[in-house]
Structure formats: C-alpha cells, structure tokens
Amino acid sequence: MSERHNNARDESQGTAKPDHDNQGWNVEHTITTEDGCVTITFSAKAKGKEVGTCLASYIPAHDKLRKSSQEGFAFAQPGHVTGEAGTVEKNLEIAEEFWRSQGFRRVGNTSWFAFAAQSTHPSHGLMAANDLRLEKIQDSALHKAAINFRVQVVKSILEKNPELASARNSEGYTPLQALEDRMELLRHDFLNSVYRDRVFSGFTQDCLSCLKMLRGDKFVELPVQLDLAFLSAVELKDDTVNKTLRAKFGCSCGQCIAGFLSPRMSYALGDWASERLEIPRDFMSTVEIIKDYSRAGKCLPDSVLRELGVNKLMYRGFWKFCDLIGDVCYKDKKLPTIRNVMARFEAAKAKEPSDVVEKILHGYAYDMDHNLREGPVMVAGMTEYLKHGGTVKAAASVVFREAENAPGIRFELREDDPDCEWEPQRCTNDCHIDLVWEMCGYGG
C-alpha cells in the first residue's frame, strides 16, 4: 500500500512509528524511496483495525498541510487491497469514503481526490455527503473513434457534433486527451521492446490526422515510410514540418530536432565526445574500446583495427570524429548523420593549409603530442583514419553507446560544466537513444 506525496523524505525515513503497534495497527515496517514513495507493510493482524487511518498518519505532507496557512494540495487516488472480499465497485466506494473522512474531495470528475491547505478553499465548505459520486461515464463515440485512429469517423462527428470534442469520460479525458494517452502508451510499448520484432518509426498517418483535427493544428503530409532520405531533403527549419515530426515521434518538449533528437540527448552526445577527446588514451586501449562495443566492432574489419592499434595519427583521427559527432548534435543542432559529420570534416579541412596537412600525413613536422587539438594535425588524423578504412559509423557507435550510460543522458547535469549554463528541458524522447541511432541511418 503506498501513497505518493511531496516533501515526504525528511519525515518518513526508517521504520514505523513506535506507538503504532500499541494502537493495534500492527505496522511491521515502512520504506521511503528517493522519489517520495512510502511503502507500509502491515502484519496479518492488521485486517479490520483502522489500516486506512494508520496510512493517513504516514503522509507527512498531509499533516503539514493541515497545520499550514500556505497554499498547497495533497493528492490521492483511492484504491483497495487486492483480494479483499466484496466487489471492486464496493471496495472502491469504501476507499473513497475514507479519503473524504480525511478532508479530501474529488478533483473535477476524475478519479483523483485532493486536500487543500488553505482553510478558506471552497472544498472545505463541501460536506462529504455532497461530494461528487461518479457514475461510470462511457467513452463517447468521438473518444472511441479517436483512440482507434478512425479518421473519417472523427471528421464526421466533429462536423455534426463539435460539442463532443469537450466531452469527458470517466477518467476525465476529452477525446484529444484520450488520444494522446493512447499514443503515449503505444510509443512506450514500442520503445521498451514490447514489440520486439518491430522498430518504432513514429505514429501512423491516420493517428496524426486524428490528432490534427482534434487539436486544430496544421500538419504536412509525411511519407508512409519516414527515412533518412526524407529527413535529409526536407527543410527542417519550417515550423509546420517540425510540428508534424514532433507529433509523429511523441515529442513533449517542442524542441526535438527532426521530432526525435531531444535537447538533453544532444547534450549527452556532445558532452561525452568533448570530454573523451581530452582524456589521453593509448592506441590499444582505443582498439579494445571499439571491440567492446558490439555496434562498433561490426563496423571495422580486423585489418583496420590492427592499423588503428599502431598508427598514432589514425588514432587521433578516430577520436576527432567522435568530437565532430558531438559538435553536429550540440553546436550545429542537426542530426548526427554521416552526411552532416562529413560536412563538418570537409569544412574543417577547407580551413587548414593543404601543404601542412600533407607534410603531417607524410611524417614531417609537428610533434603531435604537443598539438593534439591543432587544426592541421586533426584534419590529417581524420584523413588518415578514412584512408585506412575507418568509418563515421564506428565512431558513432562508441559515442552513442557511451552516451547511453553517461550522466548527461540521466540528466543529472553538472553545475560546474562551463559549456552548459542551462538545464535542457525534459522530453519523452530523452532516453530513447536507439530511436536516434536508427533514424540517423546507422541501423542494420
């Protein structure tokens, strides 16, 4: 049995309050997680002995609110213990009455209840007997059409009965909210490998058409199979194109590049590449790193790996390509595709004197130990890497895999990072690095 609440951690750590068992509540222990979820374990003797009242006493946020004159709310979603006698409906009714007895009142026509801190809040003037009792409200025809992506039915209903767009079901959802909830569940299932034999490639055109009508938005027509060729050709600076792509991939921050590369993901990729280039690595450790990553190991033949293990210039070039991948994401605000990374390479190459680069390639001049970041050395290194069969995909494999486990991708951004004075907005696409990998053309 658990309740989520705010500011609980400072008062609910450790075991149960010592006087609870003396009151006949038979609490064995409590556990409070870092996200503020309190789990209370009762013994078998507790049944029928005011378990609910004991539970309420373990909600310090509720206790604080009762004594506070500040604005604030405590929320609860009534439930019942699995296996209790009686029908689900009857047990839920009992649970709701308990929360009303604690001063909670229903929020709108949803299944949630709330307790207001301010004594002057209108909810305190509402007697428990007069609080709203929900009858089961079935989904309207528009709800059903929307969550099943029936484009023509949605269009017809909106034309004939536009008022249904604001109707709510028993969960308190309008047809638009029900559709968005359905989309998020589908996206979550795909990206968490429920459909193991299929790759999430965004929502269908029918889904987007229903979303467009219910939102009143303007979307562009996307191809049935959205691939890298389309993303490379389309003008991503167009607001309508961006809005459509972000809807297709379920972006919640409104800033995802091409609809799926979130600001935090861009930061993780860019932050990782910049840091790792500055960490000294010997040749063989670089080879072992590449071998350790299954994606990278398949990208480079053994002959290339052997050369990478003895060629200092080629080794520098590999890590510089890792750096370019991060620059494309974090600085250019573009997808880290092979095309965009190579464009960065060509731009860097054009800035450096070709004769100096050639001398470095032929072993003349420049002590590379003291010129790690000097332009000509890095251009020569990348040229050497490509000449011996190195690929952008191999560098991307290492960057993507490492970024997946980096602090940036978990979004505990360091306060002392001089390159990131802002905290990127969270997005539903933040942790789905495999989607970025596939959509950037590295899959297969």
GROMACS .gro file of C-alpha atoms in nm:
model
  444
    1MET     CA    1   0.000   0.000   0.000
    2SER     CA    2   0.158   0.329  -0.098
    3GLU     CA    3   0.089   0.697  -0.145
    4ARG     CA    4   0.299   0.946  -0.342
    5HIS     CA    5   0.341   1.289  -0.188
    6ASN     CA    6   0.564   1.594  -0.176
    7ASN     CA    7   0.830   1.669   0.084
    8ALA     CA    8   0.792   1.328   0.247
    9ARG     CA    9   1.155   1.226   0.263
   10ASP     CA   10   1.252   1.439   0.557
   11GLU     CA   11   0.992   1.287   0.792
   12SER     CA   12   0.929   0.928   0.678
   13GLN     CA   13   1.272   0.761   0.664
   14GLY     CA   14   1.330   0.436   0.851
   15THR     CA   15   1.090   0.212   1.036
   16ALA     CA   16   0.738   0.259   1.161
   17LYS     CA   17   0.649   0.499   1.438
   18PRO     CA   18   0.694   0.314   1.769
   19ASP     CA   19   0.346   0.375   1.907
   20HIS     CA   20   0.155   0.235   1.609
   21ASP     CA   21   0.158  -0.127   1.721
   22ASN     CA   22   0.037  -0.017   2.065
   23GLN     CA   23  -0.270   0.126   1.892
   24GLY     CA   24  -0.343  -0.208   1.730
   25TRP     CA   25  -0.228  -0.107   1.382
   26ASN     CA   26   0.038  -0.382   1.357
   27VAL     CA   27   0.280  -0.197   1.129
   28GLU     CA   28   0.588  -0.409   1.063
   29HIS     CA   29   0.799  -0.153   0.874
   30THR     CA   30   0.798   0.129   0.620
   31ILE     CA   31   1.022   0.206   0.326
   32THR     CA   32   1.062   0.551   0.170
   33THR     CA   33   1.225   0.572  -0.171
   34GLU     CA   34   1.408   0.876  -0.307
   35ASP     CA   35   1.112   0.978  -0.522
   36GLY     CA   36   0.894   1.008  -0.210
   37CYS     CA   37   0.701   0.682  -0.241
   38VAL     CA   38   0.617   0.543   0.104
   39THR     CA   39   0.550   0.169   0.128
   40ILE     CA   40   0.395   0.044   0.454
   41THR     CA   41   0.389  -0.325   0.542
   42PHE     CA   42   0.120  -0.447   0.783
   43SER     CA   43   0.108  -0.780   0.963
   44ALA     CA   44  -0.178  -1.022   0.916
   45LYS     CA   45  -0.327  -0.899   1.244
   46ALA     CA   46  -0.393  -0.556   1.095
   47LYS     CA   47  -0.704  -0.651   0.897
   48GLY     CA   48  -1.006  -0.458   1.017
   49LYS     CA   49  -0.806  -0.244   1.257
   50GLU     CA   50  -0.812   0.105   1.103
   51VAL     CA   51  -0.544   0.038   0.844
   52GLY     CA   52  -0.663   0.337   0.644
   53THR     CA   53  -0.630   0.573   0.940
   54CYS     CA   54  -0.279   0.442   1.002
   55LEU     CA   55  -0.195   0.500   0.636
   56ALA     CA   56  -0.314   0.861   0.654
   57SER     CA   57  -0.092   0.921   0.958
   58TYR     CA   58   0.209   0.826   0.746
   59ILE     CA   59   0.153   1.107   0.499
   60PRO     CA   60   0.358   1.394   0.640
   61ALA     CA   61   0.262   1.618   0.350
   62HIS     CA   62  -0.100   1.579   0.462
   63ASP     CA   63  -0.009   1.653   0.826
   64LYS     CA   64   0.187   1.962   0.722
   65LEU     CA   65  -0.099   2.088   0.509
   66ARG     CA   66  -0.348   2.056   0.793
   67LYS     CA   67  -0.132   2.289   1.005
   68SER     CA   68  -0.026   2.521   0.725
   69SER     CA   69  -0.170   2.852   0.615
   70GLN     CA   70   0.024   2.838   0.288
   71GLU     CA   71  -0.118   2.737  -0.045
   72GLY     CA   72  -0.075   2.371  -0.129
   73PHE     CA   73  -0.253   2.046  -0.205
   74ALA     CA   74  -0.213   1.678  -0.121
   75PHE     CA   75  -0.343   1.433  -0.382
   76ALA     CA   76  -0.466   1.075  -0.350
   77GLN     CA   77  -0.609   0.821  -0.591
   78PRO     CA   78  -0.827   0.582  -0.389
   79GLY     CA   79  -0.774   0.209  -0.430
   80HIS     CA   80  -0.826  -0.109  -0.232
   81VAL     CA   81  -0.622  -0.406  -0.117
   82THR     CA   82  -0.609  -0.687  -0.371
   83GLY     CA   83  -0.806  -0.989  -0.259
   84GLU     CA   84  -1.048  -0.807  -0.030
   85ALA     CA   85  -1.396  -0.953  -0.006
   86GLY     CA   86  -1.672  -0.780  -0.197
   87THR     CA   87  -1.697  -0.629  -0.541
   88VAL     CA   88  -1.440  -0.393  -0.687
   89GLU     CA   89  -1.702  -0.119  -0.703
   90LYS     CA   90  -1.798  -0.160  -0.337
   91ASN     CA   91  -1.436  -0.163  -0.220
   92LEU     CA   92  -1.359   0.147  -0.424
   93GLU     CA   93  -1.661   0.323  -0.272
   94ILE     CA   94  -1.530   0.241   0.078
   95ALA     CA   95  -1.185   0.374  -0.012
   96GLU     CA   96  -1.331   0.698  -0.146
   97GLU     CA   97  -1.536   0.749   0.170
   98PHE     CA   98  -1.221   0.705   0.378
   99TRP     CA   99  -1.040   0.984   0.190
  100ARG     CA  100  -1.345   1.208   0.227
  101SER     CA  101  -1.331   1.149   0.601
  102GLN     CA  102  -0.974   1.282   0.593
  103GLY     CA  103  -1.086   1.608   0.432
  104PHE     CA  104  -1.016   1.514   0.069
  105ARG     CA  105  -1.264   1.600  -0.206
  106ARG     CA  106  -1.288   1.481  -0.564
  107VAL     CA  107  -1.096   1.675  -0.830
  108GLY     CA  108  -1.348   1.759  -1.103
  109ASN     CA  109  -1.496   1.440  -1.241
  110THR     CA  110  -1.168   1.245  -1.224
  111SER     CA  111  -1.072   0.952  -1.002
  112TRP     CA  112  -0.834   1.177  -0.802
  113PHE     CA  113  -0.900   1.343  -0.464
  114ALA     CA  114  -0.720   1.643  -0.314
  115PHE     CA  115  -0.680   1.813   0.023
  116ALA     CA  116  -0.638   2.194   0.021
  117ALA     CA  117  -0.409   2.361   0.277
  118GLN     CA  118  -0.596   2.689   0.296
  119SER     CA  119  -0.896   2.670   0.524
  120THR     CA  120  -1.076   2.922   0.302
  121HIS     CA  121  -1.059   2.694  -0.002
  122PRO     CA  122  -1.414   2.617  -0.132
  123SER     CA  123  -1.358   2.242  -0.090
  124HIS     CA  124  -1.369   2.282   0.290
  125GLY     CA  125  -1.724   2.411   0.264
  126LEU     CA  126  -1.835   2.097   0.079
  127MET     CA  127  -1.981   1.831   0.306
  128ALA     CA  128  -1.854   1.478   0.242
  129ALA     CA  129  -2.210   1.367   0.169
  130ASN     CA  130  -2.237   1.627  -0.107
  131ASP     CA  131  -1.904   1.541  -0.277
  132LEU     CA  132  -1.942   1.417  -0.634
  133ARG     CA  133  -2.007   1.045  -0.673
  134LEU     CA  134  -1.902   0.933  -1.017
  135GLU     CA  135  -2.118   0.707  -1.219
  136LYS     CA  136  -1.933   0.518  -1.484
  137ILE     CA  137  -1.921   0.750  -1.784
  138GLN     CA  138  -1.866   0.557  -2.102
  139ASP     CA  139  -1.642   0.687  -2.378
  140SER     CA  140  -1.833   0.889  -2.633
  141ALA     CA  141  -1.834   0.791  -2.999
  142LEU     CA  142  -1.565   1.053  -3.055
  143HIS     CA  143  -1.346   0.905  -2.780
  144LYS     CA  144  -1.371   0.561  -2.938
  145ALA     CA  145  -1.306   0.686  -3.290
  146ALA     CA  146  -1.006   0.891  -3.179
  147ILE     CA  147  -0.826   0.617  -2.983
  148ASN     CA  148  -0.878   0.376  -3.274
  149PHE     CA  149  -0.749   0.631  -3.530
  150ARG     CA  150  -1.071   0.629  -3.737
  151VAL     CA  151  -1.006   0.939  -3.944
  152GLN     CA  152  -1.333   0.964  -4.136
  153VAL     CA  153  -1.544   0.893  -3.828
  154VAL     CA  154  -1.364   1.160  -3.627
  155LYS     CA  155  -1.410   1.407  -3.913
  156SER     CA  156  -1.782   1.330  -3.946
  157ILE     CA  157  -1.851   1.359  -3.570
  158LEU     CA  158  -1.664   1.690  -3.541
  159GLU     CA  159  -1.865   1.830  -3.832
  160LYS     CA  160  -2.203   1.721  -3.695
  161ASN     CA  161  -2.146   1.734  -3.317
  162PRO     CA  162  -1.847   1.959  -3.245
  163GLU     CA  163  -1.951   1.989  -2.878
  164LEU     CA  164  -1.836   1.626  -2.826
  165ALA     CA  165  -1.476   1.747  -2.851
  166SER     CA  166  -1.508   1.879  -2.494
  167ALA     CA  167  -1.693   1.577  -2.352
  168ARG     CA  168  -1.508   1.386  -2.080
  169ASN     CA  169  -1.507   1.016  -1.996
  170SER     CA  170  -1.483   0.853  -1.652
  171GLU     CA  171  -1.108   0.925  -1.640
  172GLY     CA  172  -1.175   1.292  -1.703
  173TYR     CA  173  -1.023   1.280  -2.052
  174THR     CA  174  -1.152   1.469  -2.353
  175PRO     CA  175  -1.124   1.282  -2.687
  176LEU     CA  176  -0.796   1.468  -2.754
  177GLN     CA  177  -0.653   1.372  -2.414
  178ALA     CA  178  -0.767   1.012  -2.458
  179LEU     CA  179  -0.593   1.000  -2.797
  180GLU     CA  180  -0.271   1.149  -2.656
  181ASP     CA  181  -0.279   0.897  -2.372
  182ARG     CA  182  -0.324   0.613  -2.620
  183MET     CA  183  -0.034   0.740  -2.831
  184GLU     CA  184   0.198   0.761  -2.531
  185LEU     CA  185   0.114   0.404  -2.429
  186LEU     CA  186   0.185   0.279  -2.781
  187ARG     CA  187   0.513   0.469  -2.803
  188HIS     CA  188   0.619   0.344  -2.460
  189ASP     CA  189   0.545  -0.018  -2.559
  190PHE     CA  190   0.748   0.009  -2.878
  191LEU     CA  191   1.047   0.183  -2.724
  192ASN     CA  192   1.056  -0.056  -2.428
  193SER     CA  193   1.064  -0.360  -2.656
  194VAL     CA  194   0.712  -0.492  -2.604
  195TYR     CA  195   0.702  -0.533  -2.983
  196ARG     CA  196   1.044  -0.698  -3.012
  197ASP     CA  197   1.013  -0.780  -3.380
  198ARG     CA  198   0.925  -0.425  -3.485
  199VAL     CA  199   1.106  -0.091  -3.479
  200PHE     CA  200   0.918   0.222  -3.373
  201SER     CA  201   0.914   0.461  -3.665
  202GLY     CA  202   0.665   0.712  -3.534
  203PHE     CA  203   0.287   0.718  -3.527
  204THR     CA  204   0.082   0.638  -3.835
  205GLN     CA  205  -0.064   0.897  -4.068
  206ASP     CA  206  -0.417   0.805  -3.951
  207CYS     CA  207  -0.315   0.875  -3.592
  208LEU     CA  208  -0.165   1.211  -3.690
  209SER     CA  209  -0.475   1.301  -3.891
  210CYS     CA  210  -0.699   1.242  -3.587
  211LEU     CA  211  -0.459   1.442  -3.371
  212LYS     CA  212  -0.457   1.727  -3.621
  213MET     CA  213  -0.836   1.753  -3.630
  214LEU     CA  214  -0.878   1.739  -3.252
  215ARG     CA  215  -0.600   1.994  -3.192
  216GLY     CA  216  -0.697   2.217  -3.481
  217ASP     CA  217  -0.334   2.213  -3.597
  218LYS     CA  218  -0.178   2.223  -3.941
  219PHE     CA  219   0.040   1.924  -4.029
  220VAL     CA  220   0.225   1.845  -4.350
  221GLU     CA  221   0.173   1.515  -4.530
  222LEU     CA  222   0.456   1.277  -4.441
  223PRO     CA  223   0.563   0.975  -4.645
  224VAL     CA  224   0.438   0.634  -4.531
  225GLN     CA  225   0.796   0.525  -4.463
  226LEU     CA  226   0.981   0.811  -4.300
  227ASP     CA  227   1.353   0.759  -4.357
  228LEU     CA  228   1.684   0.941  -4.363
  229ALA     CA  229   1.641   1.039  -4.729
  230PHE     CA  230   1.327   1.237  -4.642
  231LEU     CA  231   1.483   1.396  -4.334
  232SER     CA  232   1.788   1.499  -4.539
  233ALA     CA  233   1.578   1.653  -4.816
  234VAL     CA  234   1.309   1.830  -4.615
  235GLU     CA  235   1.357   2.183  -4.478
  236LEU     CA  236   1.365   2.118  -4.102
  237LYS     CA  237   1.357   2.490  -4.025
  238ASP     CA  238   0.994   2.504  -4.138
  239ASP     CA  239   0.767   2.533  -3.833
  240THR     CA  240   0.491   2.317  -3.979
  241VAL     CA  241   0.734   2.040  -4.072
  242ASN     CA  242   0.888   2.047  -3.726
  243LYS     CA  243   0.544   2.043  -3.559
  244THR     CA  244   0.442   1.743  -3.767
  245LEU     CA  245   0.762   1.548  -3.696
  246ARG     CA  246   0.741   1.621  -3.324
  247ALA     CA  247   0.382   1.497  -3.317
  248LYS     CA  248   0.484   1.185  -3.510
  249PHE     CA  249   0.752   1.088  -3.258
  250GLY     CA  250   0.570   1.198  -2.945
  251CYS     CA  251   0.797   1.489  -2.856
  252SER     CA  252   0.677   1.664  -2.540
  253CYS     CA  253   0.935   1.945  -2.517
  254GLY     CA  254   0.862   2.112  -2.852
  255GLN     CA  255   1.234   2.134  -2.931
  256CYS     CA  256   1.335   1.792  -3.067
  257ILE     CA  257   1.543   1.805  -3.385
  258ALA     CA  258   1.353   1.618  -3.660
  259GLY     CA  259   1.095   1.528  -3.396
  260PHE     CA  260   1.307   1.273  -3.204
  261LEU     CA  261   1.651   1.415  -3.105
  262SER     CA  262   1.581   1.594  -2.777
  263PRO     CA  263   1.793   1.878  -2.628
  264ARG     CA  264   1.910   1.652  -2.346
  265MET     CA  265   2.006   1.374  -2.586
  266SER     CA  266   2.201   1.626  -2.795
  267TYR     CA  267   2.380   1.746  -2.483
  268ALA     CA  268   2.467   1.390  -2.375
  269LEU     CA  269   2.618   1.306  -2.714
  270GLY     CA  270   2.806   1.635  -2.741
  271ASP     CA  271   2.924   1.640  -2.379
  272TRP     CA  272   3.057   1.286  -2.399
  273ALA     CA  273   3.254   1.341  -2.721
  274SER     CA  274   3.419   1.661  -2.599
  275GLU     CA  275   3.522   1.505  -2.267
  276ARG     CA  276   3.660   1.182  -2.407
  277LEU     CA  277   3.880   1.354  -2.666
  278GLU     CA  278   4.061   1.532  -2.385
  279ILE     CA  279   4.131   1.206  -2.197
  280PRO     CA  280   4.466   1.057  -2.307
  281ARG     CA  281   4.429   0.705  -2.446
  282ASP     CA  282   4.694   0.474  -2.586
  283PHE     CA  283   4.644   0.300  -2.919
  284MET     CA  284   4.549  -0.045  -2.792
  285SER     CA  285   4.301   0.083  -2.534
  286THR     CA  286   4.120   0.259  -2.819
  287VAL     CA  287   4.105  -0.068  -3.014
  288GLU     CA  288   3.972  -0.252  -2.707
  289ILE     CA  289   3.707   0.016  -2.658
  290ILE     CA  290   3.589  -0.028  -3.015
  291LYS     CA  291   3.583  -0.407  -2.979
  292ASP     CA  292   3.387  -0.382  -2.655
  293TYR     CA  293   3.100  -0.209  -2.832
  294SER     CA  294   2.912  -0.459  -3.044
  295ARG     CA  295   2.794  -0.193  -3.286
  296ALA     CA  296   3.146  -0.057  -3.340
  297GLY     CA  297   3.314  -0.397  -3.367
  298LYS     CA  298   3.095  -0.482  -3.665
  299CYS     CA  299   3.177  -0.152  -3.835
  300LEU     CA  300   3.554  -0.200  -3.871
  301PRO     CA  301   3.736  -0.502  -4.021
  302ASP     CA  302   4.020  -0.661  -3.823
  303SER     CA  303   4.274  -0.512  -4.060
  304VAL     CA  304   4.154  -0.160  -3.977
  305LEU     CA  305   4.160  -0.234  -3.605
  306ARG     CA  306   4.517  -0.363  -3.631
  307GLU     CA  307   4.627  -0.044  -3.808
  308LEU     CA  308   4.444   0.167  -3.551
  309GLY     CA  309   4.644  -0.005  -3.279
  310VAL     CA  310   4.980   0.111  -3.417
  311ASN     CA  311   4.904   0.428  -3.613
  312LYS     CA  312   4.916   0.732  -3.384
  313LEU     CA  313   4.778   0.973  -3.645
  314MET     CA  314   4.489   0.743  -3.729
  315TYR     CA  315   4.414   0.708  -3.359
  316ARG     CA  316   4.387   1.088  -3.326
  317GLY     CA  317   4.155   1.096  -3.626
  318PHE     CA  318   3.918   0.841  -3.476
  319TRP     CA  319   3.869   1.045  -3.158
  320LYS     CA  320   3.830   1.365  -3.359
  321PHE     CA  321   3.541   1.207  -3.550
  322CYS     CA  322   3.383   1.131  -3.211
  323ASP     CA  323   3.422   1.500  -3.134
  324LEU     CA  324   3.261   1.603  -3.464
  325ILE     CA  325   2.957   1.385  -3.394
  326GLY     CA  326   2.903   1.574  -3.070
  327ASP     CA  327   2.953   1.911  -3.241
  328VAL     CA  328   2.689   1.828  -3.503
  329CYS     CA  329   2.436   1.748  -3.229
  330TYR     CA  330   2.513   2.007  -2.967
  331LYS     CA  331   2.652   2.302  -3.162
  332ASP     CA  332   2.500   2.271  -3.510
  333LYS     CA  333   2.163   2.146  -3.377
  334LYS     CA  334   2.150   1.886  -3.653
  335LEU     CA  335   2.111   1.510  -3.672
  336PRO     CA  336   2.446   1.327  -3.630
  337THR     CA  337   2.419   1.156  -3.967
  338ILE     CA  338   2.718   1.051  -4.177
  339ARG     CA  339   2.637   1.329  -4.422
  340ASN     CA  340   2.637   1.600  -4.154
  341VAL     CA  341   2.951   1.471  -3.983
  342MET     CA  342   3.138   1.455  -4.314
  343ALA     CA  343   3.022   1.809  -4.394
  344ARG     CA  344   3.187   1.919  -4.069
  345PHE     CA  345   3.503   1.734  -4.168
  346GLU     CA  346   3.513   1.896  -4.512
  347ALA     CA  347   3.459   2.241  -4.357
  348ALA     CA  348   3.748   2.182  -4.115
  349LYS     CA  349   3.965   2.053  -4.399
  350ALA     CA  350   3.897   2.361  -4.610
  351LYS     CA  351   4.022   2.589  -4.330
  352GLU     CA  352   4.366   2.428  -4.300
  353PRO     CA  353   4.663   2.472  -4.539
  354SER     CA  354   4.670   2.162  -4.756
  355ASP     CA  355   5.051   2.161  -4.777
  356VAL     CA  356   5.083   2.149  -4.398
  357VAL     CA  357   4.831   1.864  -4.379
  358GLU     CA  358   5.026   1.672  -4.645
  359LYS     CA  359   5.350   1.715  -4.452
  360ILE     CA  360   5.190   1.573  -4.141
  361LEU     CA  361   5.048   1.280  -4.339
  362HIS     CA  362   5.397   1.206  -4.471
  363GLY     CA  363   5.553   1.223  -4.127
  364TYR     CA  364   5.711   1.569  -4.149
  365ALA     CA  365   5.695   1.846  -3.891
  366TYR     CA  366   5.470   1.883  -3.587
  367ASP     CA  367   5.510   1.694  -3.265
  368MET     CA  368   5.159   1.560  -3.228
  369ASP     CA  369   5.193   1.507  -2.855
  370HIS     CA  370   5.200   1.885  -2.818
  371ASN     CA  371   4.946   1.965  -3.091
  372LEU     CA  372   4.653   1.741  -3.003
  373ARG     CA  373   4.390   1.999  -3.092
  374GLU     CA  374   4.577   2.188  -3.359
  375GLY     CA  375   4.371   2.205  -3.676
  376PRO     CA  376   4.615   2.060  -3.932
  377VAL     CA  377   4.701   1.765  -3.707
  378MET     CA  378   4.338   1.675  -3.652
  379VAL     CA  379   4.249   1.710  -4.020
  380ALA     CA  380   4.548   1.490  -4.108
  381GLY     CA  381   4.439   1.238  -3.846
  382MET     CA  382   4.083   1.217  -3.980
  383THR     CA  383   4.217   1.185  -4.335
  384GLU     CA  384   4.447   0.902  -4.226
  385TYR     CA  385   4.160   0.729  -4.044
  386LEU     CA  386   3.938   0.736  -4.354
  387LYS     CA  387   4.226   0.633  -4.585
  388HIS     CA  388   4.279   0.312  -4.389
  389GLY     CA  389   3.910   0.216  -4.393
  390GLY     CA  390   3.782   0.392  -4.083
  391THR     CA  391   3.413   0.489  -4.080
  392VAL     CA  392   3.193   0.752  -3.920
  393LYS     CA  393   2.960   0.473  -3.809
  394ALA     CA  394   3.234   0.315  -3.595
  395ALA     CA  395   3.296   0.646  -3.416
  396ALA     CA  396   2.920   0.699  -3.378
  397SER     CA  397   2.885   0.352  -3.224
  398VAL     CA  398   3.124   0.438  -2.943
  399VAL     CA  399   2.972   0.782  -2.885
  400PHE     CA  400   2.613   0.654  -2.878
  401ARG     CA  401   2.686   0.359  -2.654
  402GLU     CA  402   2.886   0.564  -2.406
  403ALA     CA  403   2.630   0.846  -2.406
  404GLU     CA  404   2.362   0.591  -2.316
  405ASN     CA  405   2.535   0.544  -1.980
  406ALA     CA  406   2.670   0.896  -1.933
  407PRO     CA  407   2.546   1.131  -1.656
  408GLY     CA  408   2.408   1.363  -1.923
  409ILE     CA  409   2.162   1.105  -2.052
  410ARG     CA  410   2.033   1.050  -1.697
  411PHE     CA  411   2.007   1.426  -1.683
  412GLU     CA  412   2.187   1.500  -1.361
  413LEU     CA  413   2.377   1.780  -1.532
  414ARG     CA  414   2.686   1.906  -1.358
  415GLU     CA  415   2.668   2.255  -1.209
  416ASP     CA  416   3.035   2.315  -1.286
  417ASP     CA  417   3.003   2.240  -1.658
  418PRO     CA  418   3.121   2.561  -1.832
  419ASP     CA  419   2.961   2.461  -2.163
  420CYS     CA  420   2.612   2.411  -2.026
  421GLU     CA  421   2.484   2.701  -1.820
  422TRP     CA  422   2.125   2.592  -1.872
  423GLU     CA  423   1.942   2.271  -1.797
  424PRO     CA  424   1.777   2.136  -2.113
  425GLN     CA  425   1.404   2.083  -2.091
  426ARG     CA  426   1.292   1.728  -2.027
  427CYS     CA  427   1.120   1.533  -2.305
  428THR     CA  428   0.958   1.194  -2.352
  429ASN     CA  429   1.229   1.124  -2.612
  430ASP     CA  430   1.518   1.182  -2.370
  431CYS     CA  431   1.623   0.823  -2.303
  432HIS     CA  432   1.539   0.661  -2.636
  433ILE     CA  433   1.884   0.661  -2.790
  434ASP     CA  434   1.812   0.354  -3.005
  435LEU     CA  435   1.547   0.551  -3.193
  436VAL     CA  436   1.803   0.824  -3.273
  437TRP     CA  437   2.052   0.559  -3.386
  438GLU     CA  438   1.801   0.400  -3.625
  439MET     CA  439   1.662   0.725  -3.763
  440CYS     CA  440   2.011   0.863  -3.829
  441GLY     CA  441   2.076   0.575  -4.068
  442TYR     CA  442   2.313   0.368  -3.857
  443GLY     CA  443   2.083   0.069  -3.811
  444GLY     CA  444   2.119  -0.255  -3.999
   0.00000   0.00000   0.00000
